CSV table of C-alpha atoms and ligand atoms in Angstrom, one decimal:
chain,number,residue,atom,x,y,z
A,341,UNK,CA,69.3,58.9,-50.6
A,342,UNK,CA,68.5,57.8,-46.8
A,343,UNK,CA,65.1,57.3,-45.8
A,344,UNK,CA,63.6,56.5,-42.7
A,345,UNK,CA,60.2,54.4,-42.8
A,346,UNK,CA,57.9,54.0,-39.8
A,347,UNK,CA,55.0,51.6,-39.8
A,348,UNK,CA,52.2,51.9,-37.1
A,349,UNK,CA,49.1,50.3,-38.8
A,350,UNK,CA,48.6,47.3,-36.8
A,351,UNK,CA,50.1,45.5,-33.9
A,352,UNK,CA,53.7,46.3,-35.0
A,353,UNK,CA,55.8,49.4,-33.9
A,354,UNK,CA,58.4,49.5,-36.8
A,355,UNK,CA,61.2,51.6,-38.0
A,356,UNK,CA,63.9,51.4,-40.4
A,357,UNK,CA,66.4,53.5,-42.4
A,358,UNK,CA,67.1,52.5,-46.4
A,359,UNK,CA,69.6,53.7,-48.4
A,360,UNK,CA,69.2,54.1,-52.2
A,361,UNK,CA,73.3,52.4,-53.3
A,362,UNK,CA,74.2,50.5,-56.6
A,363,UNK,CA,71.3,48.4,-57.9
A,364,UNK,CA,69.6,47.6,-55.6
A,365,UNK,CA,68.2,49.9,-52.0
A,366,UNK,CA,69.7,48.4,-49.0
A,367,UNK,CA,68.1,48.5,-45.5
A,368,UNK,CA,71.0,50.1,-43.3
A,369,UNK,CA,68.5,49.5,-40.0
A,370,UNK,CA,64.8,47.2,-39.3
A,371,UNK,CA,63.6,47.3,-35.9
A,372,UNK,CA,60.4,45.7,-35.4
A,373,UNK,CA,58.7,45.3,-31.6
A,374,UNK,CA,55.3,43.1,-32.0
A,375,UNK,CA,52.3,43.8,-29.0
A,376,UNK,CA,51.9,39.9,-29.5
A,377,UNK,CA,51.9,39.4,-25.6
A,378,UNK,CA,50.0,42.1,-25.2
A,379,UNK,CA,47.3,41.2,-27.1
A,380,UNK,CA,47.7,37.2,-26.3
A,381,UNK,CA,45.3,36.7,-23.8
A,382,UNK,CA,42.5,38.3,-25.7
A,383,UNK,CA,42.7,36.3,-28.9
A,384,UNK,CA,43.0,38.9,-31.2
A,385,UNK,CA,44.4,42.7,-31.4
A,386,UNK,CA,42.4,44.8,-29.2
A,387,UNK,CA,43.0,48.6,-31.3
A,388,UNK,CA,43.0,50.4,-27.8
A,389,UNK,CA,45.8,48.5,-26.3
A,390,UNK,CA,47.5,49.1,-29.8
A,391,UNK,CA,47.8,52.5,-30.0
A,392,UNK,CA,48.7,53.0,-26.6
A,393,UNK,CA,51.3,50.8,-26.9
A,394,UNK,CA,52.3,52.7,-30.0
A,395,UNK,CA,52.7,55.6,-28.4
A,396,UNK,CA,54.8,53.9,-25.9
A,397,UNK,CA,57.0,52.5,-28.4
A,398,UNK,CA,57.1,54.9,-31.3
A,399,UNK,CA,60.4,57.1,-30.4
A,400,UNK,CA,62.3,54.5,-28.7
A,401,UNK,CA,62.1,52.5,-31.8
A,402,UNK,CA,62.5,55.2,-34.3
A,403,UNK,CA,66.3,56.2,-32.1
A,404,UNK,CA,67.3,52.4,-32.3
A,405,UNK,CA,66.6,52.4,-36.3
A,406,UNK,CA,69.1,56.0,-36.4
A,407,UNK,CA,71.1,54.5,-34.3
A,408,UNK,CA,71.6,51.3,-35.6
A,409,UNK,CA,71.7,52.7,-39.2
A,410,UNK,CA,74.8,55.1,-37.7
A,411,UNK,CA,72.4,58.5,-39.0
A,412,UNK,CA,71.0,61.0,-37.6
A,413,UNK,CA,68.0,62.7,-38.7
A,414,UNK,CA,69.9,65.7,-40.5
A,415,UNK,CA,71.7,62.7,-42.8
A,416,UNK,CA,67.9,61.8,-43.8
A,417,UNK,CA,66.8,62.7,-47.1
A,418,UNK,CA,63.1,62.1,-46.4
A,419,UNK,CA,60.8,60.2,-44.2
A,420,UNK,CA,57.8,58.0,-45.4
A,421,UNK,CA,55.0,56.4,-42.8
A,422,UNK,CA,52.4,54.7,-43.1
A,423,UNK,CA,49.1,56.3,-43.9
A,424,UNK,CA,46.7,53.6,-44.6
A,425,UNK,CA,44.8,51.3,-44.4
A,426,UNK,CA,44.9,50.2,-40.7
A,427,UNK,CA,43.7,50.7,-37.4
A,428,UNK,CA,42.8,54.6,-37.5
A,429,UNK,CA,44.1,54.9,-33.4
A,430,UNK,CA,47.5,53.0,-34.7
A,431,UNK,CA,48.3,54.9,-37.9
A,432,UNK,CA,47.5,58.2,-35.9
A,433,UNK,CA,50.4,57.8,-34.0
A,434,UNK,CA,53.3,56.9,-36.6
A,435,UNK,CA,51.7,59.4,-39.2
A,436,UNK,CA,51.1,62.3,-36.6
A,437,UNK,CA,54.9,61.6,-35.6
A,438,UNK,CA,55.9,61.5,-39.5
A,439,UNK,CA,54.1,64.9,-39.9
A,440,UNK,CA,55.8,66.2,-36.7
A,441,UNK,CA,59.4,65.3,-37.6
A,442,UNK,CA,58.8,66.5,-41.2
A,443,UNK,CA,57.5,70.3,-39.4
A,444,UNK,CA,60.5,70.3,-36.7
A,445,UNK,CA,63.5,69.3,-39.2
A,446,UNK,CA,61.7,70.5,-42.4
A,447,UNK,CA,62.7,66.8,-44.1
A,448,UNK,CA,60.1,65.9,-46.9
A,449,UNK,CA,58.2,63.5,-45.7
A,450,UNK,CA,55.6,60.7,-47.8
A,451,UNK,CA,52.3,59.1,-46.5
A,452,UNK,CA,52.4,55.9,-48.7
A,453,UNK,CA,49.9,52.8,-48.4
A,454,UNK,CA,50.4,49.8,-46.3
A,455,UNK,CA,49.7,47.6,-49.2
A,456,UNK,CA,51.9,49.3,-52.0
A,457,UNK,CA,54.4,48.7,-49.0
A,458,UNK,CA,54.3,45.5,-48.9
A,459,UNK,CA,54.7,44.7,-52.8
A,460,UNK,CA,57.3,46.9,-52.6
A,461,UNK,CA,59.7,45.4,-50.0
A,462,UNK,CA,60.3,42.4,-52.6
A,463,UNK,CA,62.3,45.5,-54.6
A,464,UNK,CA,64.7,45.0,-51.3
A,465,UNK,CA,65.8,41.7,-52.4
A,466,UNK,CA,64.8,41.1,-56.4
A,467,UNK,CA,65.8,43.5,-59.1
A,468,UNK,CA,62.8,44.6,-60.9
A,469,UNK,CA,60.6,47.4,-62.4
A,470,UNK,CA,57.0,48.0,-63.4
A,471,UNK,CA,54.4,46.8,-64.1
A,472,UNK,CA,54.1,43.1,-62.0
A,473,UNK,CA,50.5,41.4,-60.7
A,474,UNK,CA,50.8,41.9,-56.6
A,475,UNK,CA,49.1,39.4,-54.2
A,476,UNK,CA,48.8,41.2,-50.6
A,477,UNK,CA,47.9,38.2,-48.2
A,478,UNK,CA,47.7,39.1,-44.6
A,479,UNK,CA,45.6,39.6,-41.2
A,480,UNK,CA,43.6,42.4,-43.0
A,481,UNK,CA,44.0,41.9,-46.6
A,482,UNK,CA,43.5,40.1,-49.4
A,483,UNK,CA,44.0,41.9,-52.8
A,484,UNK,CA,45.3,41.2,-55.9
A,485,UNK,CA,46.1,44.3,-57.6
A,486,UNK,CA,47.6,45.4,-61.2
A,487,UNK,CA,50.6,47.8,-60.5
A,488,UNK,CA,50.8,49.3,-63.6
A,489,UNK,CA,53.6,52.2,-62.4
A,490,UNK,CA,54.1,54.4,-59.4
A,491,UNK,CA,51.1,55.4,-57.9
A,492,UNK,CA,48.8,53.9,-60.5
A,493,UNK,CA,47.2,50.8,-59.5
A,494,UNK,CA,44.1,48.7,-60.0
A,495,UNK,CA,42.5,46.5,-57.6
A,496,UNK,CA,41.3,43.0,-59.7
A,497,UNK,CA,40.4,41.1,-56.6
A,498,UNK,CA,39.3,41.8,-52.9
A,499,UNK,CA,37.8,40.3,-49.9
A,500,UNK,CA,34.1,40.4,-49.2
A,501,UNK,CA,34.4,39.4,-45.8
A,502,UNK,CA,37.6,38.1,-43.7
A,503,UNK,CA,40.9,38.2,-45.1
A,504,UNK,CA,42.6,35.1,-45.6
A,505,UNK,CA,44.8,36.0,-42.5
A,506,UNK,CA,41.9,36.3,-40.3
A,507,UNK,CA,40.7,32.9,-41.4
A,508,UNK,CA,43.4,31.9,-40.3
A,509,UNK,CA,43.9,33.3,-37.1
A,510,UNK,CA,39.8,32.3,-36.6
A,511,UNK,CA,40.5,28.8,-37.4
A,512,UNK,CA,43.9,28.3,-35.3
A,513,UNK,CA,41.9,29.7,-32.2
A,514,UNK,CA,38.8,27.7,-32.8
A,515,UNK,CA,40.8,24.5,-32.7
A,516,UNK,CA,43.0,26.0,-29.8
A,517,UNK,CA,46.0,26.2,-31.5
A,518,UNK,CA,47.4,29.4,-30.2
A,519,UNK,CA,48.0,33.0,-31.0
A,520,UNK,CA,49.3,34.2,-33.4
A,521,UNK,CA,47.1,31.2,-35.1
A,522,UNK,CA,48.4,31.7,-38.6
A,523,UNK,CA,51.8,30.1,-38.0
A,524,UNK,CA,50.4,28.0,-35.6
A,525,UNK,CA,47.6,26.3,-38.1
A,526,UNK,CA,50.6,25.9,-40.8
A,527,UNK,CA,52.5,24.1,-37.9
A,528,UNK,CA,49.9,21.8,-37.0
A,529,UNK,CA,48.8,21.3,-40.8
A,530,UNK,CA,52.1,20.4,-41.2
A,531,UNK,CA,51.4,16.2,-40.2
A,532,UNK,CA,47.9,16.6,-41.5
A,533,UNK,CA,46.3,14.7,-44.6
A,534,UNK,CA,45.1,17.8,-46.7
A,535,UNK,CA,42.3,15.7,-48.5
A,536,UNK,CA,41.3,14.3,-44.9
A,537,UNK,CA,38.3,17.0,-45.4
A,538,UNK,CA,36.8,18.1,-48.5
A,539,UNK,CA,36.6,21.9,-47.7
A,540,UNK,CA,34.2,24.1,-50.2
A,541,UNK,CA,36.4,26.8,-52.0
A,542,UNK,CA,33.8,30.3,-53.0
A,543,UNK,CA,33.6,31.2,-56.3
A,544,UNK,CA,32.0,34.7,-57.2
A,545,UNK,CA,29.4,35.0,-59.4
A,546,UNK,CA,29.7,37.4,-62.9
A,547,UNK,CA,33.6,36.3,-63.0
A,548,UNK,CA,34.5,38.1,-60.1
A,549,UNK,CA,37.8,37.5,-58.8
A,550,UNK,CA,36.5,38.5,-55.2
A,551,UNK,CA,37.9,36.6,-52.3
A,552,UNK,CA,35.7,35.1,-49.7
A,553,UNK,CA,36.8,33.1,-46.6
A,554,UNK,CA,33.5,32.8,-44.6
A,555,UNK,CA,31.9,30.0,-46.0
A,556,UNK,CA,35.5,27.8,-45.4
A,557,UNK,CA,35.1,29.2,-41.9
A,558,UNK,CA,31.6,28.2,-41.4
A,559,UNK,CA,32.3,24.8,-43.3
A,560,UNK,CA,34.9,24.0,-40.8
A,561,UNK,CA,33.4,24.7,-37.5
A,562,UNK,CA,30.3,23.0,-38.6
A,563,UNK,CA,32.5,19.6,-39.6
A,564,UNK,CA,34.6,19.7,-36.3
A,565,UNK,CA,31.2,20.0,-34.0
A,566,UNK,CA,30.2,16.9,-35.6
A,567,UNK,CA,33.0,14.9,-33.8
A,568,UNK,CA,32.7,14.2,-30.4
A,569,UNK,CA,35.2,16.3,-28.4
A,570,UNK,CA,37.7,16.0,-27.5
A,571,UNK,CA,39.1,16.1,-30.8
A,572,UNK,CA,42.3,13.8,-31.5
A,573,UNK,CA,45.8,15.6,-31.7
A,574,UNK,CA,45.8,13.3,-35.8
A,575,UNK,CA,42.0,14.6,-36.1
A,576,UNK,CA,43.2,18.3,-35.3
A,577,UNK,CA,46.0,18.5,-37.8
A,578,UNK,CA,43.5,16.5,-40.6
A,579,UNK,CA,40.9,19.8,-39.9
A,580,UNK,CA,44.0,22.5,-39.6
A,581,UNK,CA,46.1,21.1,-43.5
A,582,UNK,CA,42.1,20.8,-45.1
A,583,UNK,CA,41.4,24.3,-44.2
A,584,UNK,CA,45.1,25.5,-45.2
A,585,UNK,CA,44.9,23.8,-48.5
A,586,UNK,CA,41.3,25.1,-49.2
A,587,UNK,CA,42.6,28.6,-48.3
A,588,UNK,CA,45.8,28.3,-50.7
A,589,UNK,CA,43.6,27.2,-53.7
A,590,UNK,CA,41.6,29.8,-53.5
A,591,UNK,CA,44.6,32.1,-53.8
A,592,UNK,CA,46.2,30.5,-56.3
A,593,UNK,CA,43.0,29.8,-58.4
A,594,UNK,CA,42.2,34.1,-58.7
A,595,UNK,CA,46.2,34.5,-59.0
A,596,UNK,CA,46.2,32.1,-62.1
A,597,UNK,CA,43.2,33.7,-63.8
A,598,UNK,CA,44.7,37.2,-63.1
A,599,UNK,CA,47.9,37.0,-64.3
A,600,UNK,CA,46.7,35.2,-67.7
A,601,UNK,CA,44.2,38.0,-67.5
A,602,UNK,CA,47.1,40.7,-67.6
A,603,UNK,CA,49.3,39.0,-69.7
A,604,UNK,CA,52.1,39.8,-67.2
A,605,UNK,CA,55.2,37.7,-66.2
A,606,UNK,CA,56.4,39.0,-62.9
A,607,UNK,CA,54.2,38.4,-59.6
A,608,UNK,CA,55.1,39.8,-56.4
A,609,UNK,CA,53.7,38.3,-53.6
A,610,UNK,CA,53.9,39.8,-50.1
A,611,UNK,CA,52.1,39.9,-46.5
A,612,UNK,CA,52.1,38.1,-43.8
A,613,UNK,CA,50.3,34.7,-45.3
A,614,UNK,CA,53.1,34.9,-47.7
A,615,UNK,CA,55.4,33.5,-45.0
A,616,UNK,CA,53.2,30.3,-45.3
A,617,UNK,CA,55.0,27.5,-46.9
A,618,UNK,CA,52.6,25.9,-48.8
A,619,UNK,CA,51.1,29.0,-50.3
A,620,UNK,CA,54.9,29.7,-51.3
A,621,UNK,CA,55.1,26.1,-52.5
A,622,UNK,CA,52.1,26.5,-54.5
A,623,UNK,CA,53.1,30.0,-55.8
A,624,UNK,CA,56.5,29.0,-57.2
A,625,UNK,CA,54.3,25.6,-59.0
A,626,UNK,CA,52.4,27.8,-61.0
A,627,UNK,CA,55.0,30.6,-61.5
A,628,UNK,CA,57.1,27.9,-62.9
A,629,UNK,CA,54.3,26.4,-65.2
A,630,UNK,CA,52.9,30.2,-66.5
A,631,UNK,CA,56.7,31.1,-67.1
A,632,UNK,CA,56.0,34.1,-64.4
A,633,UNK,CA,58.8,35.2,-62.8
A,634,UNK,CA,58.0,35.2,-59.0
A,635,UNK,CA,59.3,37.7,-56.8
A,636,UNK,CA,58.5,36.4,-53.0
A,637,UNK,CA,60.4,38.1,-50.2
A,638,UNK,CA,61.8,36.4,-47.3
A,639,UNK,CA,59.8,36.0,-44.5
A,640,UNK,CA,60.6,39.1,-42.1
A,641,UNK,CA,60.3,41.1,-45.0
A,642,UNK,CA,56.4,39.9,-45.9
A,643,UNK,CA,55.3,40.2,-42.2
A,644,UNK,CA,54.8,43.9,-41.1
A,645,UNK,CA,58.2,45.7,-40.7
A,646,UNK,CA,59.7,49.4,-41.2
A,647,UNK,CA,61.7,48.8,-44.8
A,648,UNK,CA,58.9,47.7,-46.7
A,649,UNK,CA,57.6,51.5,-45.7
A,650,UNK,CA,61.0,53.4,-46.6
A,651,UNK,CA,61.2,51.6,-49.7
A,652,UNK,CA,57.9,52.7,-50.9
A,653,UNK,CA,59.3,56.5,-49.6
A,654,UNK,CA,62.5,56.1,-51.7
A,655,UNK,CA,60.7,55.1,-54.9
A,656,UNK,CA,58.3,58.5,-54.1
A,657,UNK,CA,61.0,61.1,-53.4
A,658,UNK,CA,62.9,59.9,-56.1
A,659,UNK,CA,60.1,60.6,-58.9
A,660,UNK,CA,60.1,64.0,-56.7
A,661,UNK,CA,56.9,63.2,-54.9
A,662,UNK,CA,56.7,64.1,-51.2
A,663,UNK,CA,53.1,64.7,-49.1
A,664,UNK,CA,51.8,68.4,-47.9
A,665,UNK,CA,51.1,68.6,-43.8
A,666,UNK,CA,47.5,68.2,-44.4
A,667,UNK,CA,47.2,64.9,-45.6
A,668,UNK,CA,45.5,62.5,-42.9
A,669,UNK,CA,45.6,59.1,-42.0
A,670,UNK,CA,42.8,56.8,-43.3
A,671,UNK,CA,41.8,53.1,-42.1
A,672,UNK,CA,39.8,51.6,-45.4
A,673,UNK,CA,41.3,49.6,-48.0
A,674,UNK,CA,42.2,52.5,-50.7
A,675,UNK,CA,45.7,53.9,-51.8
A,676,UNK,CA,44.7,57.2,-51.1
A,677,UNK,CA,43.2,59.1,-48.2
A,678,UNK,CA,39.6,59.5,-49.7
A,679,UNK,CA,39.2,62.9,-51.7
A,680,UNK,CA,42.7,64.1,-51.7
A,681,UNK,CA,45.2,62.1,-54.3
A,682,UNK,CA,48.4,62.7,-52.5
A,683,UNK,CA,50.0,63.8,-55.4
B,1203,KG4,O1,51.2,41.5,-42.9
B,1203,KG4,P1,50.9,41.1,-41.5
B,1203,KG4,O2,52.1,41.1,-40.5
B,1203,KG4,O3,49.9,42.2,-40.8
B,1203,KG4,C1,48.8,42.7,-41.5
B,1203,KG4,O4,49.0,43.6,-42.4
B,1203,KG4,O5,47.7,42.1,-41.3
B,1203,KG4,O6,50.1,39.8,-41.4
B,1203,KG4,C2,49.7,39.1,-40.3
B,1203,KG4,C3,48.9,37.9,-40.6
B,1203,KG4,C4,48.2,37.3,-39.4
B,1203,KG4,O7,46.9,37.0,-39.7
B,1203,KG4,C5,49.0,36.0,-39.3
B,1203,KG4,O8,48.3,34.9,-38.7
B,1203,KG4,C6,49.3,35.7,-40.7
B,1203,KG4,O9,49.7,36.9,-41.3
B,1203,KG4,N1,50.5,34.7,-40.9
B,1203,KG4,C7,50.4,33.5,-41.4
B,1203,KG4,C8,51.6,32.9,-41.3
B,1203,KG4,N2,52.5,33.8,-40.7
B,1203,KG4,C9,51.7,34.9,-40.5
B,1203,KG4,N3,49.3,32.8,-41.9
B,1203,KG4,C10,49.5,31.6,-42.4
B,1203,KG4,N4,50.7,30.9,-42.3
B,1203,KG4,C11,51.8,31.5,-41.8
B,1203,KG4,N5,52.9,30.9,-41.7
B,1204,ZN,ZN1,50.6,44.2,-43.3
């Protein structure tokens, strides 16, 4: 089975083609063009600019993922997109272009959800089944969710304000550290004294396993106006490996407690945060003291990208599952666009 995925949702035009051979899928293709210039000078991903660019993008990189995988779109079996959650301008294009395709060639095609997506692209590199606890860290995310099987999931933890990602990129650009700030702050933290600042870390009330990043935020900003600027380059990585640290124990504290919670002993962990190394220091520490098996993709494979989204098609077309041309797009964190259950 060939299938081609196409990812849209954020700041990312993606494509790639995966093939379902031996054990494990293989990604035959993975083009991925970032808008990070684009969007540079503004601090932050404007969703106009996105989409246009998008549209721009969207068929020149879906040819160089055929072309690359040496297919065509009569050797494709079925093609899966993204349909949520995300900017609704962003997704429009790659699942309008999914739906297209699917009309003109009469290929099944599979709306699928950005953050099954990105549990599933560890099943590119790990050999493993159902059902495993899934972290999703990234620049709009932060869920910890029970995936019980195919299609049947339960969120235990969300944010109730920014997602860890966006703490991050708040943080990196408050202490002018560049954009994209998340790998920018990890950089910086990296010669930084983590205890330098002793950083609050939220705890929900009635055992919630809620995430919440603004009080860190606030905690921060509020501690580096107290120094008189300009701040020292030593001062700057003290703030920058503080805030990382207070932002990885809060991970790592709701991960603990869920996983004991579910009695499970595979974790997936996957998003662009995940590329962090101390948060994948951290995650292998207490994967290795629960016994959990931990299932961590590489880098490019966490961060947005095509494969992640034809993985999640493979795994749907081969329980026989494709989408009807009515489905839509939808931009809040659900697995479903709201009302229909895309079965
Ligand atoms: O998964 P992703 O590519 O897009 C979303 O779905 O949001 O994640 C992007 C986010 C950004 O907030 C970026 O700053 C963050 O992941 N990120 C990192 C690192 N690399 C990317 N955050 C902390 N440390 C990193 N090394
Ligand atoms: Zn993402």
């Amino acid at each position: 089975m060939l299938v081609l995925g196409i990812e849209s949702s954020c700041d990312e035009t993606a494509a790639a083609v995966v093939e379902s051979s031996g054990v494990r899928p293989r990604i035959r293709s993975s083009v991925v063009t970032s808008q990070i210039e684009i969007h540079r000078r503004f601090g932050g991903v404007v969703p106009e600019l996105a989409s246009r660019n998008h549209l721009k993008m969207i068929l020149p990189v879906i040819e160089e993922a055929l072309k690359r995988a040496e297919v065509g779109l009569t050797d494709l079996s079925g093609i899966a997109v993204t349909q949520g959650p995300g900017l609704i301008g962003s997704l429009l294009v790659g699942f309008n272009l999914a739906k297209s395709l699917s009309f003109a060639t009469g290929l099944p095609y599979r709306g699928v959800s950005h953050l099954e997506s990105h549990l599933f692209a560890a099943m590119l590199e790990y050999d493993f089944d159902f059902p495993f606890l899934g972290l999703v860290v990234s620049g709009g995310h932060s869920s910890i969710i029970w995936m019980e099987k195919l299609g049947q999931y339960t969120t235990l933890a969300r944010t109730r304000d920014d997602a860890v990602g966006e703490a991050f990129d708040k943080i990196a650009k408050f202490l002018k550290l560049g954009y994209p700030g998340g790998p920018a702050l990890e950089e910086a933290a990296r010669s930084g004294n983590p205890r330098a600042y002793p950083f609050p870390r939220a705890v929900m009330k009635n055992r919630s396993l809620d995430f919440s990043y603004s009080g860190l935020k606030t905690a921060v900003i509020l501690k580096t106006r107290k120094h008189p600027a300009p701040l020292s380059p030593s001062q700057v990585s003290d703030l920058a490996a503080s805030f990382q640290e207070a932002a990885v124990d809060m991970i790592i504290s709701r991960v603990e407690t869920a996983l004991r919670q579910q009695g499970v002993n595979q974790l997936v962990a996957s998003g662009g945060v995940a590329c962090n190394s101390r948060l994948r220091e951290r995650l292998a520490e207490l994967s290795r003291s629960l016994g959990v098996r931990l299932l961590l993709p590489s880098p490019p494979l966490c961060t947005d990208n095509g494969a992640m989204v034809a993985m999640s098609g493979l795994l749907y077309f081969q329980a026989g599952l494709t989408s009807a041309l009515d489905l839509n797009a939808y931009p809040i964190e659900a697995f479903y666009q709201p009302g229909k259950n895309n079965k």
